[in-house]
Amino acid sequence: MFPVERPRRLRRTGVLRRMVRETTLTVDDLIYPVFVQEGTGMEQEISSMPGQFRYSVDRLVPAVEAAVRLGVPAVILFGIPAEKDEVGSGAYAEEGIVQRAIHALKKAFGNDLVVIADVCLCEYTSHGHCGVIHNHDVDNDATLELLGKTAVSLAEAGADMVAPSAMMDGQVQAIRDALDRAGFSRVPIMSYAAKFASFFYGPFREAAESAPGFGDRRGYQMDPANGREALRELLLDDEEGADILMVKPAMPYLDVIARAREVTLKPLAAYQVSGEYAMLKAAARNGWLPERDVVLESLMAIKRAGADLILTYFAKEVAEWLK
Ligand code: PBG
Protein backbone atom coordinates (compact mmCIF):
# COMPACT_ATOMS: atom_id res chain seq x y z
CA MET A 1 0.00 0.00 0.00
CA PHE A 2 0.89 3.68 -0.16
CA PRO A 3 3.57 4.99 0.03
CA VAL A 4 5.07 1.84 -1.58
CA GLU A 5 2.29 1.58 -4.17
CA ARG A 6 2.27 4.72 -6.32
CA PRO A 7 0.32 4.21 -9.59
CA ARG A 8 1.49 7.65 -10.76
CA ARG A 9 5.02 6.24 -11.32
CA LEU A 10 3.94 4.72 -14.61
CA ARG A 11 2.12 7.87 -15.72
CA ARG A 12 5.10 10.19 -15.51
CA THR A 13 6.01 10.46 -19.21
CA GLY A 14 4.29 9.87 -22.50
CA VAL A 15 6.56 6.95 -23.36
CA LEU A 16 5.86 5.22 -20.06
CA ARG A 17 2.15 5.69 -20.58
CA ARG A 18 2.45 4.27 -24.07
CA MET A 19 4.23 1.17 -22.69
CA VAL A 20 1.49 0.30 -20.22
CA ARG A 21 -1.48 1.25 -22.37
CA GLU A 22 -3.95 -1.65 -22.31
CA THR A 23 -6.10 -0.76 -25.30
CA THR A 24 -5.22 0.45 -28.76
CA LEU A 25 -7.40 1.89 -31.46
CA THR A 26 -6.31 1.38 -35.05
CA VAL A 27 -7.74 2.03 -38.47
CA ASP A 28 -8.19 -1.76 -38.82
CA ASP A 29 -10.98 -1.60 -36.23
CA LEU A 30 -13.19 0.72 -38.25
CA ILE A 31 -16.24 0.08 -40.40
CA TYR A 32 -17.64 3.10 -42.21
CA PRO A 33 -21.46 3.25 -42.67
CA VAL A 34 -22.58 4.97 -45.88
CA PHE A 35 -25.92 5.84 -47.43
CA VAL A 36 -26.62 5.37 -51.09
CA GLN A 37 -29.57 6.69 -53.07
CA GLU A 38 -30.89 6.84 -56.64
CA GLY A 39 -29.87 9.45 -59.20
CA THR A 40 -26.57 10.81 -60.47
CA GLY A 41 -24.36 13.57 -59.13
CA MET A 42 -26.17 13.44 -55.80
CA GLU A 43 -24.42 14.24 -52.56
CA GLN A 44 -27.08 15.27 -50.09
CA GLU A 45 -26.04 16.21 -46.58
CA ILE A 46 -28.11 14.66 -43.78
CA SER A 47 -29.27 17.59 -41.63
CA SER A 48 -29.07 15.80 -38.27
CA MET A 49 -25.73 14.22 -39.21
CA PRO A 50 -23.52 17.07 -40.43
CA GLY A 51 -20.63 15.74 -42.50
CA GLN A 52 -22.57 12.61 -43.58
CA PHE A 53 -24.21 12.37 -47.00
CA ARG A 54 -26.57 10.33 -49.12
CA TYR A 55 -24.62 9.58 -52.27
CA SER A 56 -25.78 8.44 -55.66
CA VAL A 57 -23.72 5.47 -56.88
CA ASP A 58 -21.43 7.60 -59.09
CA ARG A 59 -20.56 9.87 -56.12
CA LEU A 60 -20.26 7.00 -53.68
CA VAL A 61 -17.14 5.63 -55.33
CA PRO A 62 -14.95 8.75 -54.85
CA ALA A 63 -16.33 9.25 -51.33
CA VAL A 64 -15.35 5.70 -50.39
CA GLU A 65 -12.03 6.02 -52.21
CA ALA A 66 -10.96 8.65 -49.68
CA ALA A 67 -11.66 6.15 -46.89
CA VAL A 68 -9.84 3.32 -48.68
CA ARG A 69 -6.81 5.54 -49.21
CA LEU A 70 -6.73 6.25 -45.48
CA GLY A 71 -6.73 2.50 -44.79
CA VAL A 72 -10.35 2.05 -43.65
CA PRO A 73 -10.90 -1.67 -44.29
CA ALA A 74 -14.68 -1.82 -44.65
CA VAL A 75 -17.89 0.00 -45.42
CA ILE A 76 -21.45 -1.00 -44.58
CA LEU A 77 -24.09 0.10 -47.04
CA PHE A 78 -27.60 1.39 -46.46
CA GLY A 79 -29.88 2.07 -49.41
CA ILE A 80 -32.69 4.50 -50.03
CA PRO A 81 -34.74 3.10 -52.92
CA ALA A 82 -36.84 5.19 -55.31
CA GLU A 83 -39.94 3.19 -54.47
CA LYS A 84 -41.17 1.26 -51.47
CA ASP A 85 -43.86 -1.41 -51.21
CA GLU A 86 -45.57 -3.67 -48.67
CA VAL A 87 -43.02 -6.47 -48.98
CA GLY A 88 -39.83 -4.43 -49.44
CA SER A 89 -39.03 -5.82 -52.87
CA GLY A 90 -36.35 -3.17 -53.42
CA ALA A 91 -34.22 -5.01 -50.83
CA TYR A 92 -33.87 -8.09 -53.04
CA ALA A 93 -34.18 -6.58 -56.52
CA GLU A 94 -31.37 -7.57 -58.86
CA GLU A 95 -30.96 -3.93 -59.88
CA GLY A 96 -31.66 -2.62 -56.36
CA ILE A 97 -29.83 0.46 -55.17
CA VAL A 98 -27.47 -1.38 -52.82
CA GLN A 99 -26.88 -4.16 -55.35
CA ARG A 100 -25.67 -1.56 -57.87
CA ALA A 101 -23.58 0.19 -55.23
CA ILE A 102 -21.87 -3.08 -54.26
CA HIS A 103 -21.13 -3.76 -57.88
CA ALA A 104 -19.55 -0.34 -58.38
CA LEU A 105 -17.47 -0.58 -55.19
CA LYS A 106 -16.17 -4.08 -55.94
CA LYS A 107 -15.29 -2.98 -59.45
CA ALA A 108 -13.38 0.03 -58.15
CA PHE A 109 -11.62 -1.50 -55.13
CA GLY A 110 -11.68 -5.31 -55.45
CA ASN A 111 -10.19 -6.98 -52.41
CA ASP A 112 -8.80 -3.72 -51.03
CA LEU A 113 -12.20 -3.06 -49.47
CA VAL A 114 -14.61 -5.27 -47.56
CA VAL A 115 -18.11 -4.38 -48.65
CA ILE A 116 -20.71 -5.23 -46.02
CA ALA A 117 -24.40 -5.08 -46.86
CA ASP A 118 -27.02 -4.42 -44.20
CA VAL A 119 -29.87 -6.93 -44.49
CA CYS A 120 -33.19 -5.43 -43.46
CA LEU A 121 -36.47 -4.47 -45.03
CA CYS A 122 -37.26 -1.20 -43.21
CA GLU A 123 -35.74 1.08 -45.85
CA TYR A 124 -37.76 -0.73 -48.52
CA THR A 125 -41.20 -1.21 -46.99
CA SER A 126 -43.98 1.36 -47.41
CA HIS A 127 -44.89 0.92 -43.73
CA GLY A 128 -41.27 1.25 -42.56
CA HIS A 129 -41.19 -1.94 -40.48
CA CYS A 130 -38.33 -4.43 -40.70
CA GLY A 131 -40.50 -7.25 -42.01
CA VAL A 132 -43.81 -8.09 -43.66
CA ILE A 133 -47.02 -7.17 -41.86
CA HIS A 134 -49.81 -9.64 -41.12
CA ASN A 135 -52.63 -8.69 -38.75
CA HIS A 136 -50.94 -5.41 -37.79
CA ASP A 137 -47.81 -7.18 -36.64
CA VAL A 138 -44.47 -8.09 -38.19
CA ASP A 139 -44.73 -11.75 -39.22
CA ASN A 140 -41.45 -13.28 -38.09
CA ASP A 141 -41.36 -16.48 -40.10
CA ALA A 142 -42.70 -14.95 -43.31
CA THR A 143 -39.99 -12.29 -43.02
CA LEU A 144 -37.20 -14.88 -42.70
CA GLU A 145 -37.70 -16.02 -46.25
CA LEU A 146 -37.37 -12.45 -47.54
CA LEU A 147 -34.28 -11.81 -45.44
CA GLY A 148 -32.69 -14.95 -46.88
CA LYS A 149 -33.59 -13.82 -50.35
CA THR A 150 -32.13 -10.36 -49.67
CA ALA A 151 -28.85 -11.81 -48.37
CA VAL A 152 -28.49 -14.02 -51.46
CA SER A 153 -29.24 -11.10 -53.76
CA LEU A 154 -26.58 -8.98 -52.01
CA ALA A 155 -24.05 -11.83 -52.19
CA GLU A 156 -24.80 -12.24 -55.89
CA ALA A 157 -24.08 -8.54 -56.35
CA GLY A 158 -20.67 -9.15 -54.78
CA ALA A 159 -21.08 -8.32 -51.09
CA ASP A 160 -18.17 -9.63 -49.01
CA MET A 161 -20.30 -9.90 -45.88
CA VAL A 162 -23.95 -9.52 -44.91
CA ALA A 163 -25.26 -7.94 -41.73
CA PRO A 164 -28.83 -8.78 -40.72
CA SER A 165 -30.38 -6.03 -38.59
CA ALA A 166 -34.10 -6.88 -38.61
CA MET A 167 -34.11 -8.59 -35.18
CA MET A 168 -36.30 -11.46 -36.38
CA ASP A 169 -35.93 -14.70 -34.42
CA GLY A 170 -33.96 -17.26 -36.39
CA GLN A 171 -32.71 -14.76 -38.98
CA VAL A 172 -29.07 -15.81 -38.78
CA GLN A 173 -29.89 -19.48 -39.36
CA ALA A 174 -32.31 -18.64 -42.18
CA ILE A 175 -29.73 -16.43 -43.89
CA ARG A 176 -26.93 -18.97 -43.39
CA ASP A 177 -29.13 -21.68 -44.97
CA ALA A 178 -30.13 -19.45 -47.88
CA LEU A 179 -26.54 -18.37 -48.56
CA ASP A 180 -25.20 -21.92 -48.39
CA ARG A 181 -27.91 -23.29 -50.67
CA ALA A 182 -27.08 -20.56 -53.21
CA GLY A 183 -23.36 -21.42 -53.14
CA PHE A 184 -22.23 -18.60 -50.84
CA SER A 185 -20.90 -20.63 -47.93
CA ARG A 186 -17.80 -18.40 -47.89
CA VAL A 187 -19.80 -15.20 -47.19
CA PRO A 188 -19.68 -14.34 -43.47
CA ILE A 189 -22.57 -13.00 -41.41
CA MET A 190 -22.11 -10.10 -39.02
CA SER A 191 -25.22 -10.26 -36.89
CA TYR A 192 -26.82 -7.30 -35.16
CA ALA A 193 -27.38 -9.73 -32.30
CA ALA A 194 -28.18 -7.36 -29.44
CA LYS A 195 -29.93 -4.48 -31.12
CA PHE A 196 -31.90 -2.30 -28.76
CA ALA A 197 -35.08 -0.33 -29.53
CA SER A 198 -33.19 2.95 -29.20
CA PHE A 199 -34.11 6.59 -29.66
CA PHE A 200 -30.48 7.09 -30.70
CA TYR A 201 -31.44 5.81 -34.20
CA GLY A 202 -33.42 8.99 -34.93
CA PRO A 203 -30.98 10.66 -37.34
CA PHE A 204 -30.48 7.40 -39.26
CA ARG A 205 -34.21 7.10 -39.81
CA GLU A 206 -34.26 10.62 -41.20
CA ALA A 207 -31.35 9.73 -43.49
CA ALA A 208 -32.80 6.42 -44.64
CA GLU A 209 -36.45 7.52 -44.57
CA SER A 210 -37.11 4.38 -42.59
CA ALA A 211 -39.16 5.48 -39.58
CA PRO A 212 -42.09 3.11 -39.00
CA GLY A 213 -45.36 4.50 -40.36
CA PHE A 214 -47.34 3.07 -37.43
CA GLY A 215 -46.31 1.83 -34.01
CA ASP A 216 -42.65 1.33 -33.16
CA ARG A 217 -40.01 -1.40 -33.21
CA ARG A 218 -40.36 -2.54 -29.62
CA GLY A 219 -42.01 -5.79 -30.70
CA TYR A 220 -38.75 -6.96 -32.26
CA GLN A 221 -35.85 -4.77 -31.11
CA MET A 222 -34.70 -5.21 -27.51
CA ASP A 223 -35.87 -3.40 -24.39
CA PRO A 224 -33.05 -1.04 -23.29
CA ALA A 225 -33.59 -2.27 -19.73
CA ASN A 226 -32.45 -5.83 -20.48
CA GLY A 227 -28.82 -6.92 -20.14
CA ARG A 228 -29.31 -10.65 -19.54
CA GLU A 229 -31.62 -10.94 -22.50
CA ALA A 230 -28.95 -9.30 -24.66
CA LEU A 231 -26.57 -12.13 -23.78
CA ARG A 232 -29.25 -14.64 -24.71
CA GLU A 233 -29.67 -12.95 -28.11
CA LEU A 234 -25.89 -12.96 -28.62
CA LEU A 235 -25.55 -16.63 -27.72
CA LEU A 236 -28.45 -17.63 -29.98
CA ASP A 237 -26.86 -15.88 -32.95
CA ASP A 238 -23.51 -17.41 -32.07
CA GLU A 239 -25.13 -20.88 -32.19
CA GLU A 240 -27.04 -20.07 -35.37
CA GLY A 241 -23.72 -19.51 -37.11
CA ALA A 242 -23.03 -15.78 -37.00
CA ASP A 243 -19.36 -15.05 -37.69
CA ILE A 244 -19.26 -11.65 -35.98
CA LEU A 245 -21.64 -10.53 -33.24
CA MET A 246 -22.73 -6.95 -32.77
CA VAL A 247 -24.06 -4.81 -29.94
CA LYS A 248 -25.93 -1.65 -30.88
CA PRO A 249 -25.93 1.23 -29.88
CA ALA A 250 -22.44 1.39 -28.36
CA MET A 251 -21.78 4.09 -25.77
CA PRO A 252 -25.00 3.76 -23.73
CA TYR A 253 -24.53 -0.05 -23.76
CA LEU A 254 -20.87 -0.50 -22.76
CA ASP A 255 -21.92 -2.91 -20.03
CA VAL A 256 -23.54 -5.15 -22.64
CA ILE A 257 -20.37 -5.05 -24.76
CA ALA A 258 -18.28 -6.03 -21.74
CA ARG A 259 -20.58 -8.90 -20.80
CA ALA A 260 -20.78 -10.06 -24.42
CA ARG A 261 -16.98 -10.21 -24.51
CA GLU A 262 -17.12 -12.71 -21.65
CA VAL A 263 -19.58 -15.11 -23.29
CA THR A 264 -18.43 -15.48 -26.90
CA LEU A 265 -15.14 -16.36 -28.55
CA LYS A 266 -16.18 -14.72 -31.81
CA PRO A 267 -15.21 -11.21 -32.92
CA LEU A 268 -17.42 -8.58 -31.38
CA ALA A 269 -18.55 -5.41 -33.12
CA ALA A 270 -20.24 -2.34 -31.68
CA TYR A 271 -22.19 0.28 -33.60
CA GLN A 272 -21.68 3.92 -32.62
CA VAL A 273 -25.04 4.91 -34.04
CA SER A 274 -26.37 8.03 -35.69
CA GLY A 275 -27.59 9.61 -32.45
CA GLU A 276 -24.20 9.13 -30.82
CA TYR A 277 -22.60 10.78 -33.85
CA ALA A 278 -25.15 13.62 -33.74
CA MET A 279 -24.51 14.30 -30.04
CA LEU A 280 -20.74 14.46 -30.39
CA LYS A 281 -20.97 16.49 -33.58
CA ALA A 282 -23.43 18.99 -32.11
CA ALA A 283 -21.32 19.58 -29.01
CA ALA A 284 -18.20 19.96 -31.16
CA ARG A 285 -19.92 22.40 -33.53
CA ASN A 286 -21.00 24.52 -30.59
CA GLY A 287 -17.48 24.61 -29.26
CA TRP A 288 -18.59 22.74 -26.13
CA LEU A 289 -16.34 19.72 -26.63
CA PRO A 290 -13.13 19.21 -28.63
CA GLU A 291 -14.22 16.92 -31.49
CA ARG A 292 -11.09 14.90 -32.11
CA ASP A 293 -10.42 14.26 -28.42
CA VAL A 294 -13.94 13.18 -27.51
CA VAL A 295 -14.39 11.03 -30.60
CA LEU A 296 -11.12 9.18 -30.00
CA GLU A 297 -11.98 8.79 -26.31
CA SER A 298 -15.44 7.44 -27.10
CA LEU A 299 -14.01 4.87 -29.53
CA MET A 300 -11.24 3.87 -27.14
CA ALA A 301 -13.88 3.31 -24.43
CA ILE A 302 -15.89 1.09 -26.77
CA LYS A 303 -12.77 -0.97 -27.49
CA ARG A 304 -11.83 -1.13 -23.82
CA ALA A 305 -15.30 -2.49 -23.07
CA GLY A 306 -14.49 -5.39 -25.40
CA ALA A 307 -15.38 -4.52 -28.99
CA ASP A 308 -12.96 -5.66 -31.71
CA LEU A 309 -14.65 -3.68 -34.45
CA ILE A 310 -16.52 -0.37 -34.40
CA LEU A 311 -19.03 0.87 -36.92
CA THR A 312 -18.69 4.65 -36.81
CA TYR A 313 -19.63 7.59 -38.99
CA PHE A 314 -16.36 9.17 -37.84
CA ALA A 315 -14.32 6.43 -39.59
CA LYS A 316 -12.73 8.73 -42.17
CA GLU A 317 -11.77 11.45 -39.70
CA VAL A 318 -10.44 8.88 -37.24
CA ALA A 319 -8.33 7.22 -39.94
CA GLU A 320 -6.87 10.65 -40.70
CA TRP A 321 -6.22 11.41 -37.01
CA LEU A 322 -4.55 8.06 -36.40
CA LYS A 323 -2.11 8.47 -39.28
C1 PBG B 1 -32.12 -0.97 -40.04
C2 PBG B 1 -31.07 -0.25 -39.28
C3 PBG B 1 -31.20 0.86 -38.41
C4 PBG B 1 -29.90 1.23 -38.06
C5 PBG B 1 -29.04 0.34 -38.69
N1 PBG B 1 -29.78 -0.56 -39.42
C6 PBG B 1 -32.36 1.64 -38.00
C7 PBG B 1 -33.44 1.06 -37.16
O1 PBG B 1 -33.36 -0.07 -36.69
O2 PBG B 1 -34.42 1.78 -37.02
C8 PBG B 1 -29.53 2.39 -37.17
C9 PBG B 1 -28.16 2.93 -37.37
C10 PBG B 1 -27.92 4.27 -36.79
O3 PBG B 1 -28.74 4.85 -36.06
O4 PBG B 1 -26.84 4.80 -37.08
N2 PBG B 1 -32.93 -1.82 -39.33
Coordinates of C-alpha atoms and ligand atoms in Angstrom, one line a residue:
M1 CA 0.0 0.0 0.0
F2 CA 0.9 3.7 -0.2
P3 CA 3.6 5.0 0.0
V4 CA 5.1 1.8 -1.6
E5 CA 2.3 1.6 -4.2
R6 CA 2.3 4.7 -6.3
P7 CA 0.3 4.2 -9.6
R8 CA 1.5 7.6 -10.8
R9 CA 5.0 6.2 -11.3
L10 CA 3.9 4.7 -14.6
R11 CA 2.1 7.9 -15.7
R12 CA 5.1 10.2 -15.5
T13 CA 6.0 10.5 -19.2
G14 CA 4.3 9.9 -22.5
V15 CA 6.6 6.9 -23.4
L16 CA 5.9 5.2 -20.1
R17 CA 2.1 5.7 -20.6
R18 CA 2.5 4.3 -24.1
M19 CA 4.2 1.2 -22.7
V20 CA 1.5 0.3 -20.2
R21 CA -1.5 1.2 -22.4
E22 CA -4.0 -1.6 -22.3
T23 CA -6.1 -0.8 -25.3
T24 CA -5.2 0.5 -28.8
L25 CA -7.4 1.9 -31.5
T26 CA -6.3 1.4 -35.0
V27 CA -7.7 2.0 -38.5
D28 CA -8.2 -1.8 -38.8
D29 CA -11.0 -1.6 -36.2
L30 CA -13.2 0.7 -38.2
I31 CA -16.2 0.1 -40.4
Y32 CA -17.6 3.1 -42.2
P33 CA -21.5 3.3 -42.7
V34 CA -22.6 5.0 -45.9
F35 CA -25.9 5.8 -47.4
V36 CA -26.6 5.4 -51.1
Q37 CA -29.6 6.7 -53.1
E38 CA -30.9 6.8 -56.6
G39 CA -29.9 9.4 -59.2
T40 CA -26.6 10.8 -60.5
G41 CA -24.4 13.6 -59.1
M42 CA -26.2 13.4 -55.8
E43 CA -24.4 14.2 -52.6
Q44 CA -27.1 15.3 -50.1
E45 CA -26.0 16.2 -46.6
I46 CA -28.1 14.7 -43.8
S47 CA -29.3 17.6 -41.6
S48 CA -29.1 15.8 -38.3
M49 CA -25.7 14.2 -39.2
P50 CA -23.5 17.1 -40.4
G51 CA -20.6 15.7 -42.5
Q52 CA -22.6 12.6 -43.6
F53 CA -24.2 12.4 -47.0
R54 CA -26.6 10.3 -49.1
Y55 CA -24.6 9.6 -52.3
S56 CA -25.8 8.4 -55.7
V57 CA -23.7 5.5 -56.9
D58 CA -21.4 7.6 -59.1
R59 CA -20.6 9.9 -56.1
L60 CA -20.3 7.0 -53.7
V61 CA -17.1 5.6 -55.3
P62 CA -14.9 8.8 -54.9
A63 CA -16.3 9.2 -51.3
V64 CA -15.3 5.7 -50.4
E65 CA -12.0 6.0 -52.2
A66 CA -11.0 8.7 -49.7
A67 CA -11.7 6.2 -46.9
V68 CA -9.8 3.3 -48.7
R69 CA -6.8 5.5 -49.2
L70 CA -6.7 6.2 -45.5
G71 CA -6.7 2.5 -44.8
V72 CA -10.3 2.1 -43.6
P73 CA -10.9 -1.7 -44.3
A74 CA -14.7 -1.8 -44.6
V75 CA -17.9 0.0 -45.4
I76 CA -21.4 -1.0 -44.6
L77 CA -24.1 0.1 -47.0
F78 CA -27.6 1.4 -46.5
G79 CA -29.9 2.1 -49.4
I80 CA -32.7 4.5 -50.0
P81 CA -34.7 3.1 -52.9
A82 CA -36.8 5.2 -55.3
E83 CA -39.9 3.2 -54.5
K84 CA -41.2 1.3 -51.5
D85 CA -43.9 -1.4 -51.2
E86 CA -45.6 -3.7 -48.7
V87 CA -43.0 -6.5 -49.0
G88 CA -39.8 -4.4 -49.4
S89 CA -39.0 -5.8 -52.9
G90 CA -36.4 -3.2 -53.4
A91 CA -34.2 -5.0 -50.8
Y92 CA -33.9 -8.1 -53.0
A93 CA -34.2 -6.6 -56.5
E94 CA -31.4 -7.6 -58.9
E95 CA -31.0 -3.9 -59.9
G96 CA -31.7 -2.6 -56.4
I97 CA -29.8 0.5 -55.2
V98 CA -27.5 -1.4 -52.8
Q99 CA -26.9 -4.2 -55.4
R100 CA -25.7 -1.6 -57.9
A101 CA -23.6 0.2 -55.2
I102 CA -21.9 -3.1 -54.3
H103 CA -21.1 -3.8 -57.9
A104 CA -19.5 -0.3 -58.4
L105 CA -17.5 -0.6 -55.2
K106 CA -16.2 -4.1 -55.9
K107 CA -15.3 -3.0 -59.4
A108 CA -13.4 0.0 -58.1
F109 CA -11.6 -1.5 -55.1
G110 CA -11.7 -5.3 -55.5
N111 CA -10.2 -7.0 -52.4
D112 CA -8.8 -3.7 -51.0
L113 CA -12.2 -3.1 -49.5
V114 CA -14.6 -5.3 -47.6
V115 CA -18.1 -4.4 -48.7
I116 CA -20.7 -5.2 -46.0
A117 CA -24.4 -5.1 -46.9
D118 CA -27.0 -4.4 -44.2
V119 CA -29.9 -6.9 -44.5
C120 CA -33.2 -5.4 -43.5
L121 CA -36.5 -4.5 -45.0
C122 CA -37.3 -1.2 -43.2
E123 CA -35.7 1.1 -45.9
Y124 CA -37.8 -0.7 -48.5
T125 CA -41.2 -1.2 -47.0
S126 CA -44.0 1.4 -47.4
H127 CA -44.9 0.9 -43.7
G128 CA -41.3 1.2 -42.6
H129 CA -41.2 -1.9 -40.5
C130 CA -38.3 -4.4 -40.7
G131 CA -40.5 -7.3 -42.0
V132 CA -43.8 -8.1 -43.7
I133 CA -47.0 -7.2 -41.9
H134 CA -49.8 -9.6 -41.1
N135 CA -52.6 -8.7 -38.7
H136 CA -50.9 -5.4 -37.8
D137 CA -47.8 -7.2 -36.6
V138 CA -44.5 -8.1 -38.2
D139 CA -44.7 -11.7 -39.2
N140 CA -41.4 -13.3 -38.1
D141 CA -41.4 -16.5 -40.1
A142 CA -42.7 -15.0 -43.3
T143 CA -40.0 -12.3 -43.0
L144 CA -37.2 -14.9 -42.7
E145 CA -37.7 -16.0 -46.2
L146 CA -37.4 -12.4 -47.5
L147 CA -34.3 -11.8 -45.4
G148 CA -32.7 -15.0 -46.9
K149 CA -33.6 -13.8 -50.4
T150 CA -32.1 -10.4 -49.7
A151 CA -28.9 -11.8 -48.4
V152 CA -28.5 -14.0 -51.5
S153 CA -29.2 -11.1 -53.8
L154 CA -26.6 -9.0 -52.0
A155 CA -24.0 -11.8 -52.2
E156 CA -24.8 -12.2 -55.9
A157 CA -24.1 -8.5 -56.3
G158 CA -20.7 -9.1 -54.8
A159 CA -21.1 -8.3 -51.1
D160 CA -18.2 -9.6 -49.0
M161 CA -20.3 -9.9 -45.9
V162 CA -23.9 -9.5 -44.9
A163 CA -25.3 -7.9 -41.7
P164 CA -28.8 -8.8 -40.7
S165 CA -30.4 -6.0 -38.6
A166 CA -34.1 -6.9 -38.6
M167 CA -34.1 -8.6 -35.2
M168 CA -36.3 -11.5 -36.4
D169 CA -35.9 -14.7 -34.4
G170 CA -34.0 -17.3 -36.4
Q171 CA -32.7 -14.8 -39.0
V172 CA -29.1 -15.8 -38.8
Q173 CA -29.9 -19.5 -39.4
A174 CA -32.3 -18.6 -42.2
I175 CA -29.7 -16.4 -43.9
R176 CA -26.9 -19.0 -43.4
D177 CA -29.1 -21.7 -45.0
A178 CA -30.1 -19.5 -47.9
L179 CA -26.5 -18.4 -48.6
D180 CA -25.2 -21.9 -48.4
R181 CA -27.9 -23.3 -50.7
A182 CA -27.1 -20.6 -53.2
G183 CA -23.4 -21.4 -53.1
F184 CA -22.2 -18.6 -50.8
S185 CA -20.9 -20.6 -47.9
R186 CA -17.8 -18.4 -47.9
V187 CA -19.8 -15.2 -47.2
P188 CA -19.7 -14.3 -43.5
I189 CA -22.6 -13.0 -41.4
M190 CA -22.1 -10.1 -39.0
S191 CA -25.2 -10.3 -36.9
Y192 CA -26.8 -7.3 -35.2
A193 CA -27.4 -9.7 -32.3
A194 CA -28.2 -7.4 -29.4
K195 CA -29.9 -4.5 -31.1
F196 CA -31.9 -2.3 -28.8
A197 CA -35.1 -0.3 -29.5
S198 CA -33.2 2.9 -29.2
F199 CA -34.1 6.6 -29.7
F200 CA -30.5 7.1 -30.7
Y201 CA -31.4 5.8 -34.2
G202 CA -33.4 9.0 -34.9
P203 CA -31.0 10.7 -37.3
F204 CA -30.5 7.4 -39.3
R205 CA -34.2 7.1 -39.8
E206 CA -34.3 10.6 -41.2
A207 CA -31.4 9.7 -43.5
A208 CA -32.8 6.4 -44.6
E209 CA -36.4 7.5 -44.6
S210 CA -37.1 4.4 -42.6
A211 CA -39.2 5.5 -39.6
P212 CA -42.1 3.1 -39.0
G213 CA -45.4 4.5 -40.4
F214 CA -47.3 3.1 -37.4
G215 CA -46.3 1.8 -34.0
D216 CA -42.7 1.3 -33.2
R217 CA -40.0 -1.4 -33.2
R218 CA -40.4 -2.5 -29.6
G219 CA -42.0 -5.8 -30.7
Y220 CA -38.7 -7.0 -32.3
Q221 CA -35.8 -4.8 -31.1
M222 CA -34.7 -5.2 -27.5
D223 CA -35.9 -3.4 -24.4
P224 CA -33.0 -1.0 -23.3
A225 CA -33.6 -2.3 -19.7
N226 CA -32.4 -5.8 -20.5
G227 CA -28.8 -6.9 -20.1
R228 CA -29.3 -10.7 -19.5
E229 CA -31.6 -10.9 -22.5
A230 CA -29.0 -9.3 -24.7
L231 CA -26.6 -12.1 -23.8
R232 CA -29.3 -14.6 -24.7
E233 CA -29.7 -13.0 -28.1
L234 CA -25.9 -13.0 -28.6
L235 CA -25.6 -16.6 -27.7
L236 CA -28.4 -17.6 -30.0
D237 CA -26.9 -15.9 -33.0
D238 CA -23.5 -17.4 -32.1
E239 CA -25.1 -20.9 -32.2
E240 CA -27.0 -20.1 -35.4
G241 CA -23.7 -19.5 -37.1
A242 CA -23.0 -15.8 -37.0
D243 CA -19.4 -15.0 -37.7
I244 CA -19.3 -11.6 -36.0
L245 CA -21.6 -10.5 -33.2
M246 CA -22.7 -6.9 -32.8
V247 CA -24.1 -4.8 -29.9
K248 CA -25.9 -1.7 -30.9
P249 CA -25.9 1.2 -29.9
A250 CA -22.4 1.4 -28.4
M251 CA -21.8 4.1 -25.8
P252 CA -25.0 3.8 -23.7
Y253 CA -24.5 0.0 -23.8
L254 CA -20.9 -0.5 -22.8
D255 CA -21.9 -2.9 -20.0
V256 CA -23.5 -5.2 -22.6
I257 CA -20.4 -5.1 -24.8
A258 CA -18.3 -6.0 -21.7
R259 CA -20.6 -8.9 -20.8
A260 CA -20.8 -10.1 -24.4
R261 CA -17.0 -10.2 -24.5
E262 CA -17.1 -12.7 -21.7
V263 CA -19.6 -15.1 -23.3
T264 CA -18.4 -15.5 -26.9
L265 CA -15.1 -16.4 -28.6
K266 CA -16.2 -14.7 -31.8
P267 CA -15.2 -11.2 -32.9
L268 CA -17.4 -8.6 -31.4
A269 CA -18.6 -5.4 -33.1
A270 CA -20.2 -2.3 -31.7
Y271 CA -22.2 0.3 -33.6
Q272 CA -21.7 3.9 -32.6
V273 CA -25.0 4.9 -34.0
S274 CA -26.4 8.0 -35.7
G275 CA -27.6 9.6 -32.4
E276 CA -24.2 9.1 -30.8
Y277 CA -22.6 10.8 -33.9
A278 CA -25.1 13.6 -33.7
M279 CA -24.5 14.3 -30.0
L280 CA -20.7 14.5 -30.4
K281 CA -21.0 16.5 -33.6
A282 CA -23.4 19.0 -32.1
A283 CA -21.3 19.6 -29.0
A284 CA -18.2 20.0 -31.2
R285 CA -19.9 22.4 -33.5
N286 CA -21.0 24.5 -30.6
G287 CA -17.5 24.6 -29.3
W288 CA -18.6 22.7 -26.1
L289 CA -16.3 19.7 -26.6
P290 CA -13.1 19.2 -28.6
E291 CA -14.2 16.9 -31.5
R292 CA -11.1 14.9 -32.1
D293 CA -10.4 14.3 -28.4
V294 CA -13.9 13.2 -27.5
V295 CA -14.4 11.0 -30.6
L296 CA -11.1 9.2 -30.0
E297 CA -12.0 8.8 -26.3
S298 CA -15.4 7.4 -27.1
L299 CA -14.0 4.9 -29.5
M300 CA -11.2 3.9 -27.1
A301 CA -13.9 3.3 -24.4
I302 CA -15.9 1.1 -26.8
K303 CA -12.8 -1.0 -27.5
R304 CA -11.8 -1.1 -23.8
A305 CA -15.3 -2.5 -23.1
G306 CA -14.5 -5.4 -25.4
A307 CA -15.4 -4.5 -29.0
D308 CA -13.0 -5.7 -31.7
L309 CA -14.7 -3.7 -34.5
I310 CA -16.5 -0.4 -34.4
L311 CA -19.0 0.9 -36.9
T312 CA -18.7 4.7 -36.8
Y313 CA -19.6 7.6 -39.0
F314 CA -16.4 9.2 -37.8
A315 CA -14.3 6.4 -39.6
K316 CA -12.7 8.7 -42.2
E317 CA -11.8 11.4 -39.7
V318 CA -10.4 8.9 -37.2
A319 CA -8.3 7.2 -39.9
E320 CA -6.9 10.6 -40.7
W321 CA -6.2 11.4 -37.0
L322 CA -4.6 8.1 -36.4
K323 CA -2.1 8.5 -39.3
Ligands
PBG1 C1 -32.1 -1.0 -40.0 C2 -31.1 -0.2 -39.3 C3 -31.2 0.9 -38.4 C4 -29.9 1.2 -38.1 C5 -29.0 0.3 -38.7 N1 -29.8 -0.6 -39.4 C6 -32.4 1.6 -38.0 C7 -33.4 1.1 -37.2 O1 -33.4 -0.1 -36.7 O2 -34.4 1.8 -37.0 C8 -29.5 2.4 -37.2 C9 -28.2 2.9 -37.4 C10 -27.9 4.3 -36.8 O3 -28.7 4.8 -36.1 O4 -26.8 4.8 -37.1 N2 -32.9 -1.8 -39.3

